[in-house]
mmCIF file of C-alpha atoms in Angstrom:
data_model
loop_
_atom_site.group_PDB
_atom_site.id
_atom_site.type_symbol
_atom_site.label_atom_id
_atom_site.label_comp_id
_atom_site.label_asym_id
_atom_site.label_seq_id
_atom_site.Cartn_x
_atom_site.Cartn_y
_atom_site.Cartn_z
ATOM 1 C CA THR A 802 0.000 0.000 0.000
ATOM 2 C CA GLY A 803 2.742 2.487 0.942
ATOM 3 C CA GLU A 804 5.075 1.143 -1.751
ATOM 4 C CA LYS A 805 5.238 2.290 -5.332
ATOM 5 C CA GLY A 806 3.620 0.096 -7.917
ATOM 6 C CA SER A 807 0.602 -2.113 -7.702
ATOM 7 C CA SER A 808 0.062 -5.582 -6.430
ATOM 8 C CA LYS A 809 -2.248 -8.002 -8.088
ATOM 9 C CA LYS A 810 -3.854 -10.918 -6.319
ATOM 10 C CA VAL A 811 -4.240 -14.027 -8.393
ATOM 11 C CA LYS A 812 -6.228 -17.018 -7.249
ATOM 12 C CA LEU A 813 -4.560 -20.261 -8.067
ATOM 13 C CA THR A 814 -6.434 -23.490 -8.124
ATOM 14 C CA ASN A 815 -4.896 -26.884 -7.672
ATOM 15 C CA ALA A 816 -5.835 -27.710 -11.248
ATOM 16 C CA LYS A 817 -3.837 -24.753 -12.558
ATOM 17 C CA MET A 818 -0.876 -25.540 -10.317
ATOM 18 C CA GLY A 819 -0.973 -29.171 -11.415
ATOM 19 C CA SER A 820 -0.013 -28.159 -14.960
ATOM 20 C CA TRP A 821 3.101 -26.358 -13.762
ATOM 21 C CA GLN A 822 6.488 -27.810 -14.640
ATOM 22 C CA THR A 823 9.882 -27.647 -12.989
ATOM 23 C CA LEU A 824 12.503 -25.248 -14.274
ATOM 24 C CA SER A 825 14.542 -26.502 -17.191
ATOM 25 C CA GLU A 826 18.239 -27.254 -16.740
ATOM 26 C CA SER A 827 19.253 -24.319 -18.950
ATOM 27 C CA SER A 828 17.101 -21.958 -16.862
ATOM 28 C CA ARG A 829 18.654 -23.246 -13.652
ATOM 29 C CA GLN A 830 22.144 -22.821 -15.112
ATOM 30 C CA PHE A 831 21.337 -19.276 -16.184
ATOM 31 C CA LEU A 832 19.978 -18.415 -12.737
ATOM 32 C CA GLU A 833 23.084 -19.959 -11.155
ATOM 33 C CA THR A 834 25.290 -17.834 -13.421
ATOM 34 C CA MET A 835 23.316 -14.737 -12.444
ATOM 35 C CA MET A 836 23.765 -15.600 -8.754
ATOM 36 C CA ASP A 837 27.512 -16.082 -9.283
ATOM 37 C CA SER A 838 27.845 -12.679 -10.935
ATOM 38 C CA ALA A 839 25.806 -11.070 -8.145
ATOM 39 C CA MET A 840 28.038 -12.751 -5.556
ATOM 40 C CA LEU A 841 31.171 -11.499 -7.317
ATOM 41 C CA SER A 842 29.712 -8.027 -7.384
ATOM 42 C CA VAL A 843 29.058 -8.148 -3.635
ATOM 43 C CA LEU A 844 32.503 -9.608 -2.899
ATOM 44 C CA CYS A 845 34.246 -6.908 -4.950
ATOM 45 C CA GLN A 846 32.623 -4.262 -2.782
ATOM 46 C CA GLN A 847 33.599 -6.004 0.452
ATOM 47 C CA SER A 848 36.896 -5.015 2.007
ATOM 48 C CA VAL A 849 36.532 -6.663 5.405
ATOM 49 C CA LYS A 850 35.667 -10.292 6.258
ATOM 50 C CA LYS A 851 35.481 -11.393 2.627
ATOM 51 C CA ASP A 852 35.842 -15.074 3.553
ATOM 52 C CA ASP A 853 32.878 -14.981 5.948
ATOM 53 C CA VAL A 854 30.698 -13.190 3.422
ATOM 54 C CA GLN A 855 31.730 -15.605 0.671
ATOM 55 C CA LYS A 856 30.913 -18.666 2.822
ATOM 56 C CA HIS A 857 27.525 -17.205 3.715
ATOM 57 C CA LEU A 858 26.722 -16.378 0.091
ATOM 58 C CA ASN A 859 27.768 -19.873 -1.044
ATOM 59 C CA LEU A 860 25.456 -21.464 1.537
ATOM 60 C CA LEU A 861 22.571 -19.286 0.377
ATOM 61 C CA LYS A 862 23.349 -20.138 -3.244
ATOM 62 C CA GLU A 863 23.285 -23.877 -2.517
ATOM 63 C CA LYS A 864 19.922 -23.590 -0.739
ATOM 64 C CA VAL A 865 18.421 -21.568 -3.586
ATOM 65 C CA LEU A 866 19.756 -24.008 -6.201
ATOM 66 C CA ARG A 867 18.203 -26.926 -4.279
ATOM 67 C CA LEU A 868 14.874 -25.072 -4.301
ATOM 68 C CA PHE A 869 15.185 -24.384 -8.036
ATOM 69 C CA LYS A 870 15.339 -28.138 -8.706
ATOM 70 C CA THR A 871 11.853 -28.614 -7.269
ATOM 71 C CA LEU A 872 10.398 -25.200 -8.122
ATOM 72 C CA LYS A 873 7.374 -25.430 -10.346
ATOM 73 C CA VAL A 874 6.551 -22.610 -12.707
ATOM 74 C CA PRO A 875 3.591 -21.951 -14.989
ATOM 75 C CA PRO A 876 4.057 -23.341 -18.501
ATOM 76 C CA ARG A 877 3.539 -20.000 -20.220
ATOM 77 C CA LYS A 878 6.534 -18.546 -18.371
ATOM 78 C CA LEU A 879 8.822 -21.279 -19.675
ATOM 79 C CA GLY A 880 8.531 -19.767 -23.143
ATOM 80 C CA ASN A 881 10.206 -16.614 -21.863
ATOM 81 C CA LEU A 882 12.940 -18.639 -20.245
ATOM 82 C CA LYS A 883 13.835 -20.204 -23.595
ATOM 83 C CA LYS A 884 15.194 -16.822 -24.635
ATOM 84 C CA ILE A 885 17.720 -16.940 -21.812
ATOM 85 C CA PRO A 886 20.667 -18.385 -23.802
ATOM 86 C CA SER A 887 20.317 -15.709 -26.483
ATOM 87 C CA LEU A 888 20.006 -13.030 -23.808
ATOM 88 C CA GLN A 889 23.047 -14.473 -22.090
ATOM 89 C CA MET A 890 25.038 -14.314 -25.331
ATOM 90 C CA ALA A 891 23.936 -10.712 -25.869
ATOM 91 C CA GLU A 892 25.051 -9.865 -22.328
ATOM 92 C CA LYS A 893 28.425 -11.529 -22.933
ATOM 93 C CA GLN A 894 28.872 -9.523 -26.133
ATOM 94 C CA MET A 895 27.959 -6.305 -24.324
ATOM 95 C CA LEU A 896 30.434 -7.213 -21.584
ATOM 96 C CA GLU A 897 33.200 -7.753 -24.139
ATOM 97 C CA ILE A 898 32.377 -4.467 -25.876
ATOM 98 C CA ASN A 899 32.371 -2.675 -22.526
ATOM 99 C CA GLU A 900 35.705 -4.229 -21.569
ATOM 100 C CA GLU A 901 37.234 -3.127 -24.898
ATOM 101 C CA SER A 902 35.849 0.363 -24.385
ATOM 102 C CA LEU A 903 37.258 0.381 -20.880
ATOM 103 C CA VAL A 904 40.718 -0.576 -22.163
ATOM 104 C CA GLN A 905 40.512 2.119 -24.848
ATOM 105 C CA LEU A 906 39.399 4.722 -22.299
ATOM 106 C CA GLN A 907 42.248 3.736 -19.993
ATOM 107 C CA GLU A 908 44.723 4.199 -22.862
ATOM 108 C CA GLU A 909 43.221 7.610 -23.629
ATOM 109 C CA ILE A 910 43.465 8.577 -19.962
ATOM 110 C CA ASN A 911 47.108 7.482 -19.837
ATOM 111 C CA GLU A 912 47.875 9.460 -23.013
ATOM 112 C CA ALA A 913 46.145 12.554 -21.634
ATOM 113 C CA LYS A 914 48.067 12.144 -18.384
ATOM 114 C CA ARG A 915 51.374 11.922 -20.259
ATOM 115 C CA SER A 916 50.479 15.012 -22.298
ATOM 116 C CA ALA A 917 49.559 16.910 -19.149
ATOM 117 C CA GLU A 918 52.853 15.918 -17.499
ATOM 118 C CA LEU A 919 54.804 17.058 -20.573
ATOM 119 C CA ALA A 920 52.914 20.352 -20.662
ATOM 120 C CA GLU A 921 53.533 20.821 -16.946
ATOM 121 C CA GLY A 922 57.258 20.197 -17.434
ATOM 122 C CA THR A 923 57.370 22.672 -20.310
ATOM 123 C CA ILE A 924 55.531 25.271 -18.228
ATOM 124 C CA GLU A 925 58.004 24.836 -15.361
ATOM 125 C CA GLN A 926 60.959 25.208 -17.744
ATOM 126 C CA LEU A 927 59.466 28.351 -19.255
ATOM 127 C CA GLN A 928 58.760 29.806 -15.815
ATOM 128 C CA ASP A 929 62.370 29.149 -14.801
ATOM 129 C CA LYS A 930 63.581 30.810 -18.028
ATOM 130 C CA ILE A 931 61.299 33.809 -17.429
ATOM 131 C CA GLN A 932 62.605 34.192 -13.873
ATOM 132 C CA MET A 933 66.202 33.950 -15.086
ATOM 133 C CA LEU A 934 65.551 36.602 -17.761
ATOM 134 C CA LYS A 935 63.854 38.870 -15.197
ATOM 135 C CA ASN A 936 66.855 38.573 -12.897
ATOM 136 C CA GLN A 937 69.225 39.301 -15.783
ATOM 137 C CA LEU A 938 67.128 42.322 -16.802
ATOM 138 C CA GLU A 939 67.214 43.677 -13.252
ATOM 139 C CA GLU A 940 71.015 43.325 -13.145
ATOM 140 C CA ASP A 941 71.371 45.018 -16.540
ATOM 141 C CA GLU A 942 69.093 47.866 -15.424
ATOM 142 C CA LYS A 943 71.180 48.350 -12.254
ATOM 143 C CA LYS A 944 74.361 48.488 -14.318
ATOM 144 C CA ALA A 945 72.770 50.926 -16.774
ATOM 145 C CA ARG A 946 71.599 53.178 -13.930
ATOM 146 C CA LYS A 947 75.140 53.237 -12.496
ATOM 147 C CA VAL A 948 76.651 54.127 -15.868
ATOM 148 C CA PHE A 949 74.104 56.747 -16.826
ATOM 149 C CA GLN A 950 73.424 58.179 -13.422
ATOM 150 C CA GLU A 951 73.670 61.975 -13.554
ATOM 151 C CA ASN A 952 74.489 64.280 -10.683
ATOM 152 C CA SER A 953 73.663 67.952 -10.277
ATOM 153 C CA SER A 954 76.367 68.966 -12.775
ATOM 154 C CA ARG A 955 74.878 66.769 -15.462
ATOM 155 C CA ALA A 956 78.092 64.767 -15.748
ATOM 156 C CA LEU A 957 77.930 61.066 -16.505
ATOM 157 C CA HIS A 958 79.482 58.731 -13.993
ATOM 158 C CA LEU A 959 81.392 56.483 -16.316
ATOM 159 C CA PRO A 960 83.593 53.729 -14.964
ATOM 160 C CA GLU A 961 87.273 54.521 -14.640
ATOM 161 C CA LEU A 962 89.600 53.510 -17.412
ATOM 162 C CA PRO A 963 92.013 50.759 -16.526
ATOM 163 C CA LYS A 964 95.547 51.950 -15.587
ATOM 164 C CA CYS A 965 97.149 49.746 -18.179
ATOM 165 C CA SER A 966 95.610 51.903 -20.896
ATOM 166 C CA PHE A 967 97.758 54.873 -19.686
ATOM 167 C CA GLU A 968 100.949 52.834 -19.788
ATOM 168 C CA VAL A 969 100.805 52.134 -23.489
ATOM 169 C CA PRO A 970 103.740 53.770 -25.337
ATOM 170 C CA THR A 971 102.782 56.693 -27.480
ATOM 171 C CA LEU A 972 103.025 56.240 -31.173
ATOM 172 C CA GLN A 973 105.282 58.471 -33.250
#
C-alpha cells in the first residue's frame, strides 16, 4: 500500500498448479550464473571479512539451487525462459564491448596524463627561463643606472679607465 507500484492478487487453483512444470536445466544454469555474478559483485565491494561473506553467500546459493530443482513454474513462463541463452550471449557480447571500451578509455586517460605531465614540465621550464631573464634584466638595469646616473652637474658617472691603458707607449 505504501510502496510504489501495484500488487495483483491471483487465485490459483490446484488444477492450474498441477499443470506447472519444474525449471529446465538451462534456466537453472542461467539463474546460477546470475547468482555467481551477483556474488562477485558483492565480494568486490567487500573489504573486510570477505571469507565470511563468501561462505555465507555460497550457503545461500546452494539452498536456492536446491529449491530451483523442485520449483514449479507456470508453462507459459517457460517460453520466456527459452530466450535466456540468447540473452546471455547478448550480455556476454555487451560485456566484451564494454571491456574493450574500458581498455581504450584507460589508454586515452594514460595518453592525456602523459600530455599533461609534458605540458607541466614545459611550463616549469618556461617559468624558470622567465625568472632567469627577469633577474638578468634587473642586473642590466642596475648596471645601466650606475653608468648613466647623472648628478647635479649633469656629468655622466662612467667607470674609470684601466691603468694599463695609460701605460701604453705613445706612437710616433
